[in-house]
Amino acid sequence: MLRSDRFNKADRVIRIGFWANAVLMILKLAAGHYGHSDAVFADGVESACDFIAIGLTLIALKVGRKPYDSDHPYGHGKVESLSAIFVSLVIAATGAWILYGSVNTMLEGRYATPALVAVLAAAGTIVAKEALYRYSMKVGGSLGSPALLAIAKDHRKDAVTSVATLIGVGGAYFGIRIMDPIAAGVTSIFIFHIGYHTFRTSAHELMDGQPEQSLLDAITQIARSVEGVDQVHEIRARHSGQYLIVDLKLEMPPDMTVKRSHDIATEVKRRIFEHFSNVGDVMIHINPSDEPHEDLIRL
């Protein structure tokens, strides 16, 4: 997949979520206000926060799609992880706000009786947000985009929140008015979990944490399969947005010419690119086989 195609697909997913959130925000705010439901109105305010978060993610993707330059020789992909960190904080703040509102409502003992339009708004939000979650996860997973995956989890958070909203507003509509704040409080715990998981994943990528071991093993097998490579001495990789940057140390016969070892290293890189569309660069260092050598490192 071409670099421009990757970012165009990511842009499309984000823009669909952006405008869908705008429509849902308006509908839920109106349904909450005219349907006399604090829960649905709060859900609309939450969508307004998501609207801002998705807008900032669009900006992050615009920056992240810039190719490498002299100031950023590894590209601008890290901005996607920064964006995901921000989204995780929005998710956590939303959970705190919902928890505060539910506790405050129960302490004051003021329970509203909502109209049917509020129940329908909550039900419609669940369907829309779950569809957006599945679509965003599918594309985000195929591209390995931290920004898309964070937005997908935010959609799932909204779907979970709306389930609680539906239970609460539905119960209140049929006379059990305390169900609204109780359901919202329980849901806030799940929201905190989603925010924490998103934050932890994004922070791991920002700190150049290794990707999953199965991926490293697959890259190692490809490198070993190239004729002339005796052994893969070491492999490291780190995320840069939708791409991986891989560092390989290969062992080759000590009497091999520089030209021959260079050609083999180029072939290794070519095969890795063929098998993994999300690998952005491969840096290869060559060590002589069957000779003790010490890696110089200060980290």
PDB file of C-alpha atoms in Angstrom:
ATOM      1  CA  MET A   1       0.000   0.000   0.000  1.00  0.00           C
ATOM      2  CA  LEU A   2       1.351   3.410  -0.961  1.00  0.00           C
ATOM      3  CA  ARG A   3       2.089   5.881   1.826  1.00  0.00           C
ATOM      4  CA  SER A   4      -0.527   8.337   0.523  1.00  0.00           C
ATOM      5  CA  ASP A   5      -3.148   5.548   0.380  1.00  0.00           C
ATOM      6  CA  ARG A   6      -2.540   4.666   4.039  1.00  0.00           C
ATOM      7  CA  PHE A   7      -3.119   8.226   5.213  1.00  0.00           C
ATOM      8  CA  ASN A   8      -6.094   8.748   2.887  1.00  0.00           C
ATOM      9  CA  LYS A   9      -7.801   5.685   4.404  1.00  0.00           C
ATOM     10  CA  ALA A  10      -7.085   6.961   7.911  1.00  0.00           C
ATOM     11  CA  ASP A  11      -8.398  10.429   7.016  1.00  0.00           C
ATOM     12  CA  ARG A  12     -11.613   8.914   5.660  1.00  0.00           C
ATOM     13  CA  VAL A  13     -12.292   6.998   8.885  1.00  0.00           C
ATOM     14  CA  ILE A  14     -11.608  10.033  11.074  1.00  0.00           C
ATOM     15  CA  ARG A  15     -13.790  12.338   8.956  1.00  0.00           C
ATOM     16  CA  ILE A  16     -16.717   9.905   9.046  1.00  0.00           C
ATOM     17  CA  GLY A  17     -16.418   9.727  12.839  1.00  0.00           C
ATOM     18  CA  PHE A  18     -16.065  13.517  13.029  1.00  0.00           C
ATOM     19  CA  TRP A  19     -19.293  14.309  11.192  1.00  0.00           C
ATOM     20  CA  ALA A  20     -21.203  11.403  12.752  1.00  0.00           C
ATOM     21  CA  ASN A  21     -20.240  12.762  16.169  1.00  0.00           C
ATOM     22  CA  ALA A  22     -21.430  16.230  15.160  1.00  0.00           C
ATOM     23  CA  VAL A  23     -24.861  14.877  14.184  1.00  0.00           C
ATOM     24  CA  LEU A  24     -25.146  12.743  17.337  1.00  0.00           C
ATOM     25  CA  MET A  25     -24.097  15.666  19.516  1.00  0.00           C
ATOM     26  CA  ILE A  26     -26.870  17.889  18.155  1.00  0.00           C
ATOM     27  CA  LEU A  27     -29.510  15.147  18.337  1.00  0.00           C
ATOM     28  CA  LYS A  28     -28.651  14.120  21.920  1.00  0.00           C
ATOM     29  CA  LEU A  29     -28.457  17.678  23.227  1.00  0.00           C
ATOM     30  CA  ALA A  30     -31.852  18.412  21.681  1.00  0.00           C
ATOM     31  CA  ALA A  31     -33.387  15.110  22.859  1.00  0.00           C
ATOM     32  CA  GLY A  32     -32.003  15.581  26.358  1.00  0.00           C
ATOM     33  CA  HIS A  33     -33.287  19.156  26.613  1.00  0.00           C
ATOM     34  CA  TYR A  34     -36.743  18.661  25.107  1.00  0.00           C
ATOM     35  CA  GLY A  35     -37.109  15.107  26.433  1.00  0.00           C
ATOM     36  CA  HIS A  36     -36.321  16.186  30.018  1.00  0.00           C
ATOM     37  CA  SER A  37     -33.436  13.718  30.446  1.00  0.00           C
ATOM     38  CA  ASP A  38     -30.262  14.818  32.228  1.00  0.00           C
ATOM     39  CA  ALA A  39     -28.586  11.545  31.221  1.00  0.00           C
ATOM     40  CA  VAL A  40     -29.173  12.018  27.488  1.00  0.00           C
ATOM     41  CA  PHE A  41     -28.181  15.689  27.680  1.00  0.00           C
ATOM     42  CA  ALA A  42     -24.955  14.660  29.477  1.00  0.00           C
ATOM     43  CA  ASP A  43     -24.386  12.121  26.711  1.00  0.00           C
ATOM     44  CA  GLY A  44     -24.647  14.998  24.242  1.00  0.00           C
ATOM     45  CA  VAL A  45     -22.066  17.028  26.151  1.00  0.00           C
ATOM     46  CA  GLU A  46     -19.804  13.964  26.055  1.00  0.00           C
ATOM     47  CA  SER A  47     -20.214  13.843  22.270  1.00  0.00           C
ATOM     48  CA  ALA A  48     -19.170  17.495  22.156  1.00  0.00           C
ATOM     49  CA  CYS A  49     -15.915  16.549  23.938  1.00  0.00           C
ATOM     50  CA  ASP A  50     -15.397  13.706  21.467  1.00  0.00           C
ATOM     51  CA  PHE A  51     -16.059  16.132  18.610  1.00  0.00           C
ATOM     52  CA  ILE A  52     -13.130  18.246  19.811  1.00  0.00           C
ATOM     53  CA  ALA A  53     -10.892  15.194  20.350  1.00  0.00           C
ATOM     54  CA  ILE A  54     -11.567  13.828  16.858  1.00  0.00           C
ATOM     55  CA  GLY A  55     -10.912  17.258  15.370  1.00  0.00           C
ATOM     56  CA  LEU A  56      -7.503  17.341  17.025  1.00  0.00           C
ATOM     57  CA  THR A  57      -6.828  13.817  15.750  1.00  0.00           C
ATOM     58  CA  LEU A  58      -7.501  15.050  12.213  1.00  0.00           C
ATOM     59  CA  ILE A  59      -4.861  17.713  12.752  1.00  0.00           C
ATOM     60  CA  ALA A  60      -2.458  15.084  14.110  1.00  0.00           C
ATOM     61  CA  LEU A  61      -2.934  12.910  11.007  1.00  0.00           C
ATOM     62  CA  LYS A  62      -2.285  15.916   8.796  1.00  0.00           C
ATOM     63  CA  VAL A  63       1.014  16.511  10.596  1.00  0.00           C
ATOM     64  CA  GLY A  64       1.865  12.793  10.770  1.00  0.00           C
ATOM     65  CA  ARG A  65       1.521  12.258   7.020  1.00  0.00           C
ATOM     66  CA  LYS A  66       4.396  14.645   6.313  1.00  0.00           C
ATOM     67  CA  PRO A  67       7.461  12.749   5.073  1.00  0.00           C
ATOM     68  CA  TYR A  68      10.726  12.833   6.976  1.00  0.00           C
ATOM     69  CA  ASP A  69      12.831  15.986   6.774  1.00  0.00           C
ATOM     70  CA  SER A  70      16.129  17.313   8.109  1.00  0.00           C
ATOM     71  CA  ASP A  71      14.575  18.233  11.473  1.00  0.00           C
ATOM     72  CA  HIS A  72      12.616  14.975  11.779  1.00  0.00           C
ATOM     73  CA  PRO A  73      14.710  12.245  10.126  1.00  0.00           C
ATOM     74  CA  TYR A  74      12.395   9.523  11.485  1.00  0.00           C
ATOM     75  CA  GLY A  75       9.243  11.194  10.177  1.00  0.00           C
ATOM     76  CA  HIS A  76       6.371  12.809  12.067  1.00  0.00           C
ATOM     77  CA  GLY A  77       4.481   9.664  13.066  1.00  0.00           C
ATOM     78  CA  LYS A  78       4.893  10.161  16.826  1.00  0.00           C
ATOM     79  CA  VAL A  79       2.264  12.885  16.672  1.00  0.00           C
ATOM     80  CA  GLU A  80      -0.346  10.104  16.294  1.00  0.00           C
ATOM     81  CA  SER A  81       0.669   8.648  19.661  1.00  0.00           C
ATOM     82  CA  LEU A  82       0.538  12.128  21.189  1.00  0.00           C
ATOM     83  CA  SER A  83      -2.974  12.502  19.784  1.00  0.00           C
ATOM     84  CA  ALA A  84      -3.944   9.118  21.247  1.00  0.00           C
ATOM     85  CA  ILE A  85      -2.658  10.276  24.658  1.00  0.00           C
ATOM     86  CA  PHE A  86      -4.938  13.309  24.442  1.00  0.00           C
ATOM     87  CA  VAL A  87      -7.922  11.151  23.454  1.00  0.00           C
ATOM     88  CA  SER A  88      -7.251   8.852  26.427  1.00  0.00           C
ATOM     89  CA  LEU A  89      -7.329  11.879  28.758  1.00  0.00           C
ATOM     90  CA  VAL A  90     -10.632  13.012  27.220  1.00  0.00           C
ATOM     91  CA  ILE A  91     -12.021   9.501  27.802  1.00  0.00           C
ATOM     92  CA  ALA A  92     -10.885   9.516  31.447  1.00  0.00           C
ATOM     93  CA  ALA A  93     -12.237  13.038  32.024  1.00  0.00           C
ATOM     94  CA  THR A  94     -15.568  11.977  30.549  1.00  0.00           C
ATOM     95  CA  GLY A  95     -15.714   9.042  32.960  1.00  0.00           C
ATOM     96  CA  ALA A  96     -14.975  11.330  35.914  1.00  0.00           C
ATOM     97  CA  TRP A  97     -17.653  13.783  34.794  1.00  0.00           C
ATOM     98  CA  ILE A  98     -20.280  11.053  34.440  1.00  0.00           C
ATOM     99  CA  LEU A  99     -19.380   9.586  37.854  1.00  0.00           C
ATOM    100  CA  TYR A 100     -19.612  12.996  39.491  1.00  0.00           C
ATOM    101  CA  GLY A 101     -22.980  13.674  37.897  1.00  0.00           C
ATOM    102  CA  SER A 102     -24.448  10.324  38.941  1.00  0.00           C
ATOM    103  CA  VAL A 103     -23.253  10.644  42.549  1.00  0.00           C
ATOM    104  CA  ASN A 104     -24.498  14.235  42.753  1.00  0.00           C
ATOM    105  CA  THR A 105     -27.909  13.241  41.415  1.00  0.00           C
ATOM    106  CA  MET A 106     -28.309  10.458  43.988  1.00  0.00           C
ATOM    107  CA  LEU A 107     -27.176  12.703  46.853  1.00  0.00           C
ATOM    108  CA  GLU A 108     -29.661  15.400  45.893  1.00  0.00           C
ATOM    109  CA  GLY A 109     -32.411  12.856  45.171  1.00  0.00           C
ATOM    110  CA  ARG A 110     -33.696  14.742  42.104  1.00  0.00           C
ATOM    111  CA  TYR A 111     -34.767  12.214  39.497  1.00  0.00           C
ATOM    112  CA  ALA A 112     -36.288  13.343  36.199  1.00  0.00           C
ATOM    113  CA  THR A 113     -39.030  11.564  34.248  1.00  0.00           C
ATOM    114  CA  PRO A 114     -37.842  11.516  30.616  1.00  0.00           C
ATOM    115  CA  ALA A 115     -39.865  11.512  27.396  1.00  0.00           C
ATOM    116  CA  LEU A 116     -39.777   8.741  24.788  1.00  0.00           C
ATOM    117  CA  VAL A 117     -37.574  10.807  22.467  1.00  0.00           C
ATOM    118  CA  ALA A 118     -34.770  10.594  25.050  1.00  0.00           C
ATOM    119  CA  VAL A 119     -35.024   6.775  25.114  1.00  0.00           C
ATOM    120  CA  LEU A 120     -34.911   6.616  21.302  1.00  0.00           C
ATOM    121  CA  ALA A 121     -31.875   8.930  21.179  1.00  0.00           C
ATOM    122  CA  ALA A 122     -29.933   6.674  23.555  1.00  0.00           C
ATOM    123  CA  ALA A 123     -30.863   3.555  21.556  1.00  0.00           C
ATOM    124  CA  GLY A 124     -29.872   5.147  18.256  1.00  0.00           C
ATOM    125  CA  THR A 125     -26.514   6.238  19.673  1.00  0.00           C
ATOM    126  CA  ILE A 126     -25.635   2.654  20.648  1.00  0.00           C
ATOM    127  CA  VAL A 127     -26.184   1.391  17.101  1.00  0.00           C
ATOM    128  CA  ALA A 128     -24.312   4.287  15.469  1.00  0.00           C
ATOM    129  CA  LYS A 129     -21.335   4.212  17.832  1.00  0.00           C
ATOM    130  CA  GLU A 130     -20.890   0.442  17.740  1.00  0.00           C
ATOM    131  CA  ALA A 131     -20.862   0.590  13.926  1.00  0.00           C
ATOM    132  CA  LEU A 132     -18.247   3.363  14.015  1.00  0.00           C
ATOM    133  CA  TYR A 133     -16.181   1.346  16.511  1.00  0.00           C
ATOM    134  CA  ARG A 134     -16.106  -1.763  14.314  1.00  0.00           C
ATOM    135  CA  TYR A 135     -15.289   0.237  11.178  1.00  0.00           C
ATOM    136  CA  SER A 136     -12.524   2.239  12.893  1.00  0.00           C
ATOM    137  CA  MET A 137     -11.004  -0.866  14.520  1.00  0.00           C
ATOM    138  CA  LYS A 138     -10.946  -2.727  11.200  1.00  0.00           C
ATOM    139  CA  VAL A 139      -9.145   0.047   9.319  1.00  0.00           C
ATOM    140  CA  GLY A 140      -7.025   1.128  12.296  1.00  0.00           C
ATOM    141  CA  GLY A 141      -5.890  -2.451  12.893  1.00  0.00           C
ATOM    142  CA  SER A 142      -4.970  -2.976   9.236  1.00  0.00           C
ATOM    143  CA  LEU A 143      -2.955   0.262   9.183  1.00  0.00           C
ATOM    144  CA  GLY A 144      -1.504  -0.075  12.682  1.00  0.00           C
ATOM    145  CA  SER A 145      -2.532   3.519  13.387  1.00  0.00           C
ATOM    146  CA  PRO A 146      -2.479   4.467  17.105  1.00  0.00           C
ATOM    147  CA  ALA A 147      -4.654   7.508  16.405  1.00  0.00           C
ATOM    148  CA  LEU A 148      -7.358   5.444  14.664  1.00  0.00           C
ATOM    149  CA  LEU A 149      -7.284   2.747  17.341  1.00  0.00           C
ATOM    150  CA  ALA A 150      -7.657   5.396  20.058  1.00  0.00           C
ATOM    151  CA  ILE A 151     -10.631   6.933  18.248  1.00  0.00           C
ATOM    152  CA  ALA A 152     -12.136   3.437  17.807  1.00  0.00           C
ATOM    153  CA  LYS A 153     -11.902   2.859  21.564  1.00  0.00           C
ATOM    154  CA  ASP A 154     -13.500   6.239  22.108  1.00  0.00           C
ATOM    155  CA  HIS A 155     -16.426   5.124  19.905  1.00  0.00           C
ATOM    156  CA  ARG A 156     -16.719   1.933  21.977  1.00  0.00           C
ATOM    157  CA  LYS A 157     -16.661   4.052  25.119  1.00  0.00           C
ATOM    158  CA  ASP A 158     -19.575   6.060  23.732  1.00  0.00           C
ATOM    159  CA  ALA A 159     -21.488   2.885  22.887  1.00  0.00           C
ATOM    160  CA  VAL A 160     -20.964   1.543  26.432  1.00  0.00           C
ATOM    161  CA  THR A 161     -21.968   4.891  27.916  1.00  0.00           C
ATOM    162  CA  SER A 162     -25.105   4.950  25.803  1.00  0.00           C
ATOM    163  CA  VAL A 163     -26.030   1.430  26.972  1.00  0.00           C
ATOM    164  CA  ALA A 164     -25.986   2.736  30.530  1.00  0.00           C
ATOM    165  CA  THR A 165     -27.871   5.834  29.416  1.00  0.00           C
ATOM    166  CA  LEU A 166     -30.511   3.637  27.743  1.00  0.00           C
ATOM    167  CA  ILE A 167     -30.871   1.437  30.834  1.00  0.00           C
ATOM    168  CA  GLY A 168     -31.123   4.470  33.056  1.00  0.00           C
ATOM    169  CA  VAL A 169     -33.427   6.572  30.926  1.00  0.00           C
ATOM    170  CA  GLY A 170     -35.490   3.481  30.044  1.00  0.00           C
ATOM    171  CA  GLY A 171     -35.901   2.588  33.692  1.00  0.00           C
ATOM    172  CA  ALA A 172     -36.772   6.186  34.530  1.00  0.00           C
ATOM    173  CA  TYR A 173     -39.282   6.286  31.665  1.00  0.00           C
ATOM    174  CA  PHE A 174     -41.064   3.261  33.177  1.00  0.00           C
ATOM    175  CA  GLY A 175     -40.997   4.693  36.687  1.00  0.00           C
ATOM    176  CA  ILE A 176     -37.717   3.436  38.275  1.00  0.00           C
ATOM    177  CA  ARG A 177     -36.030   6.814  38.181  1.00  0.00           C
ATOM    178  CA  ILE A 178     -32.994   5.977  40.333  1.00  0.00           C
ATOM    179  CA  MET A 179     -31.749   3.566  37.654  1.00  0.00           C
ATOM    180  CA  ASP A 180     -30.452   6.484  35.591  1.00  0.00           C
ATOM    181  CA  PRO A 181     -27.674   7.663  37.971  1.00  0.00           C
ATOM    182  CA  ILE A 182     -26.826   4.098  39.117  1.00  0.00           C
ATOM    183  CA  ALA A 183     -26.276   2.875  35.550  1.00  0.00           C
ATOM    184  CA  ALA A 184     -24.203   5.960  34.727  1.00  0.00           C
ATOM    185  CA  GLY A 185     -21.976   5.440  37.777  1.00  0.00           C
ATOM    186  CA  VAL A 186     -21.280   1.792  36.909  1.00  0.00           C
ATOM    187  CA  THR A 187     -20.508   2.702  33.297  1.00  0.00           C
ATOM    188  CA  SER A 188     -17.966   5.319  34.366  1.00  0.00           C
ATOM    189  CA  ILE A 189     -15.785   2.493  35.730  1.00  0.00           C
ATOM    190  CA  PHE A 190     -15.677   0.863  32.289  1.00  0.00           C
ATOM    191  CA  ILE A 191     -14.865   4.224  30.741  1.00  0.00           C
ATOM    192  CA  PHE A 192     -11.900   4.668  33.088  1.00  0.00           C
ATOM    193  CA  HIS A 193     -10.614   1.242  32.018  1.00  0.00           C
ATOM    194  CA  ILE A 194     -10.819   2.136  28.312  1.00  0.00           C
ATOM    195  CA  GLY A 195      -9.011   5.429  28.948  1.00  0.00           C
ATOM    196  CA  TYR A 196      -6.282   3.725  30.966  1.00  0.00           C
ATOM    197  CA  HIS A 197      -5.677   1.051  28.317  1.00  0.00           C
ATOM    198  CA  THR A 198      -5.488   3.680  25.555  1.00  0.00           C
ATOM    199  CA  PHE A 199      -3.072   5.801  27.598  1.00  0.00           C
ATOM    200  CA  ARG A 200      -0.835   2.841  28.452  1.00  0.00           C
ATOM    201  CA  THR A 201      -0.591   1.694  24.817  1.00  0.00           C
ATOM    202  CA  SER A 202       0.168   5.185  23.512  1.00  0.00           C
ATOM    203  CA  ALA A 203       2.729   5.891  26.245  1.00  0.00           C
ATOM    204  CA  HIS A 204       4.452   2.590  25.427  1.00  0.00           C
ATOM    205  CA  GLU A 205       4.796   3.674  21.795  1.00  0.00           C
ATOM    206  CA  LEU A 206       6.014   7.162  22.693  1.00  0.00           C
ATOM    207  CA  MET A 207       8.720   5.593  24.860  1.00  0.00           C
ATOM    208  CA  ASP A 208       9.864   3.410  21.925  1.00  0.00           C
ATOM    209  CA  GLY A 209       8.547   0.217  23.475  1.00  0.00           C
ATOM    210  CA  GLN A 210       8.951  -2.998  21.480  1.00  0.00           C
ATOM    211  CA  PRO A 211       5.993  -4.203  19.396  1.00  0.00           C
ATOM    212  CA  GLU A 212       4.588  -7.690  19.946  1.00  0.00           C
ATOM    213  CA  GLN A 213       7.156 -10.516  19.940  1.00  0.00           C
ATOM    214  CA  SER A 214       5.355 -12.470  17.203  1.00  0.00           C
ATOM    215  CA  LEU A 215       5.999  -9.627  14.757  1.00  0.00           C
ATOM    216  CA  LEU A 216       9.697  -9.487  15.660  1.00  0.00           C
ATOM    217  CA  ASP A 217       9.954 -13.255  15.234  1.00  0.00           C
ATOM    218  CA  ALA A 218       8.366 -13.061  11.779  1.00  0.00           C
ATOM    219  CA  ILE A 219      10.817 -10.355  10.660  1.00  0.00           C
ATOM    220  CA  THR A 220      13.696 -12.414  12.060  1.00  0.00           C
ATOM    221  CA  GLN A 221      12.616 -15.453  10.043  1.00  0.00           C
ATOM    222  CA  ILE A 222      12.543 -13.422   6.834  1.00  0.00           C
ATOM    223  CA  ALA A 223      16.041 -12.060   7.467  1.00  0.00           C
ATOM    224  CA  ARG A 224      17.401 -15.553   8.210  1.00  0.00           C
ATOM    225  CA  SER A 225      15.930 -16.898   4.981  1.00  0.00           C
ATOM    226  CA  VAL A 226      18.141 -14.669   2.815  1.00  0.00           C
ATOM    227  CA  GLU A 227      21.193 -16.498   1.473  1.00  0.00           C
ATOM    228  CA  GLY A 228      24.383 -15.164   3.022  1.00  0.00           C
ATOM    229  CA  VAL A 229      22.855 -14.350   6.421  1.00  0.00           C
ATOM    230  CA  ASP A 230      24.294 -16.740   9.002  1.00  0.00           C
ATOM    231  CA  GLN A 231      22.337 -15.439  11.966  1.00  0.00           C
ATOM    232  CA  VAL A 232      20.234 -12.556  13.248  1.00  0.00           C
ATOM    233  CA  HIS A 233      22.277 -11.272  16.162  1.00  0.00           C
ATOM    234  CA  GLU A 234      19.682  -8.796  17.441  1.00  0.00           C
ATOM    235  CA  ILE A 235      16.399  -7.162  16.402  1.00  0.00           C
ATOM    236  CA  ARG A 236      14.749  -4.058  17.776  1.00  0.00           C
ATOM    237  CA  ALA A 237      11.741  -2.095  16.558  1.00  0.00           C
ATOM    238  CA  ARG A 238       9.743   0.953  17.566  1.00  0.00           C
ATOM    239  CA  HIS A 239       6.574   2.656  16.456  1.00  0.00           C
ATOM    240  CA  SER A 240       6.405   5.902  14.527  1.00  0.00           C
ATOM    241  CA  GLY A 241       2.687   6.422  14.002  1.00  0.00           C
ATOM    242  CA  GLN A 242       1.420   3.888  11.455  1.00  0.00           C
ATOM    243  CA  TYR A 243       4.932   2.655  10.702  1.00  0.00           C
ATOM    244  CA  LEU A 244       7.579   0.548  12.408  1.00  0.00           C
ATOM    245  CA  ILE A 245      11.276   1.385  12.355  1.00  0.00           C
ATOM    246  CA  VAL A 246      13.330  -1.809  12.607  1.00  0.00           C
ATOM    247  CA  ASP A 247      16.979  -2.191  13.678  1.00  0.00           C
ATOM    248  CA  LEU A 248      18.675  -5.454  12.661  1.00  0.00           C
ATOM    249  CA  LYS A 249      22.117  -6.832  13.453  1.00  0.00           C
ATOM    250  CA  LEU A 250      23.073  -9.602  11.041  1.00  0.00           C
ATOM    251  CA  GLU A 251      25.974 -12.033  11.180  1.00  0.00           C
ATOM    252  CA  MET A 252      27.718 -12.811   7.888  1.00  0.00           C
ATOM    253  CA  PRO A 253      30.965 -14.621   6.914  1.00  0.00           C
ATOM    254  CA  PRO A 254      33.978 -12.456   7.917  1.00  0.00           C
ATOM    255  CA  ASP A 255      35.695 -12.845   4.528  1.00  0.00           C
ATOM    256  CA  MET A 256      32.708 -11.447   2.606  1.00  0.00           C
ATOM    257  CA  THR A 257      33.312  -8.267   0.615  1.00  0.00           C
ATOM    258  CA  VAL A 258      31.619  -5.027   1.582  1.00  0.00           C
ATOM    259  CA  LYS A 259      29.798  -5.022  -1.771  1.00  0.00           C
ATOM    260  CA  ARG A 260      28.421  -8.539  -1.221  1.00  0.00           C
ATOM    261  CA  SER A 261      27.300  -7.848   2.364  1.00  0.00           C
ATOM    262  CA  HIS A 262      25.657  -4.629   1.192  1.00  0.00           C
ATOM    263  CA  ASP A 263      23.710  -6.488  -1.507  1.00  0.00           C
ATOM    264  CA  ILE A 264      22.540  -9.086   1.008  1.00  0.00           C
ATOM    265  CA  ALA A 265      21.437  -6.406   3.460  1.00  0.00           C
ATOM    266  CA  THR A 266      19.491  -4.689   0.661  1.00  0.00           C
ATOM    267  CA  GLU A 267      17.770  -7.985  -0.180  1.00  0.00           C
ATOM    268  CA  VAL A 268      16.835  -8.466   3.489  1.00  0.00           C
ATOM    269  CA  LYS A 269      15.295  -4.997   3.578  1.00  0.00           C
ATOM    270  CA  ARG A 270      13.440  -5.572   0.294  1.00  0.00           C
ATOM    271  CA  ARG A 271      11.859  -8.808   1.536  1.00  0.00           C
ATOM    272  CA  ILE A 272      10.790  -7.228   4.818  1.00  0.00           C
ATOM    273  CA  PHE A 273       9.119  -4.397   2.903  1.00  0.00           C
ATOM    274  CA  GLU A 274       7.334  -6.941   0.689  1.00  0.00           C
ATOM    275  CA  HIS A 275       5.894  -8.832   3.663  1.00  0.00           C
ATOM    276  CA  PHE A 276       5.114  -5.916   6.011  1.00  0.00           C
ATOM    277  CA  SER A 277       3.444  -2.818   4.594  1.00  0.00           C
ATOM    278  CA  ASN A 278       3.660  -1.072   7.972  1.00  0.00           C
ATOM    279  CA  VAL A 279       7.482  -1.182   8.155  1.00  0.00           C
ATOM    280  CA  GLY A 280       8.765   2.289   7.309  1.00  0.00           C
ATOM    281  CA  ASP A 281      12.521   1.690   7.495  1.00  0.00           C
ATOM    282  CA  VAL A 282      15.043  -1.034   8.324  1.00  0.00           C
ATOM    283  CA  MET A 283      18.495  -0.159   9.631  1.00  0.00           C
ATOM    284  CA  ILE A 284      20.986  -3.025   9.275  1.00  0.00           C
ATOM    285  CA  HIS A 285      24.328  -3.491  11.012  1.00  0.00           C
ATOM    286  CA  ILE A 286      26.625  -6.339   9.956  1.00  0.00           C
ATOM    287  CA  ASN A 287      28.804  -8.375  12.317  1.00  0.00           C
ATOM    288  CA  PRO A 288      31.327 -11.092  11.341  1.00  0.00           C
ATOM    289  CA  SER A 289      30.112 -14.616  12.102  1.00  0.00           C
ATOM    290  CA  ASP A 290      31.899 -16.867  14.604  1.00  0.00           C
ATOM    291  CA  GLU A 291      33.901 -13.967  16.011  1.00  0.00           C
ATOM    292  CA  PRO A 292      33.320 -12.513  19.484  1.00  0.00           C
ATOM    293  CA  HIS A 293      32.210  -8.906  19.344  1.00  0.00           C
ATOM    294  CA  GLU A 294      30.979  -6.464  21.930  1.00  0.00           C
ATOM    295  CA  ASP A 295      28.054  -4.181  21.239  1.00  0.00           C
ATOM    296  CA  LEU A 296      28.872  -0.610  22.223  1.00  0.00           C
ATOM    297  CA  ILE A 297      25.837   1.050  23.787  1.00  0.00           C
ATOM    298  CA  ARG A 298      25.292   3.694  26.460  1.00  0.00           C
ATOM    299  CA  LEU A 299      21.543   3.369  27.050  1.00  0.00           C
TER     300      LEU A 299
END
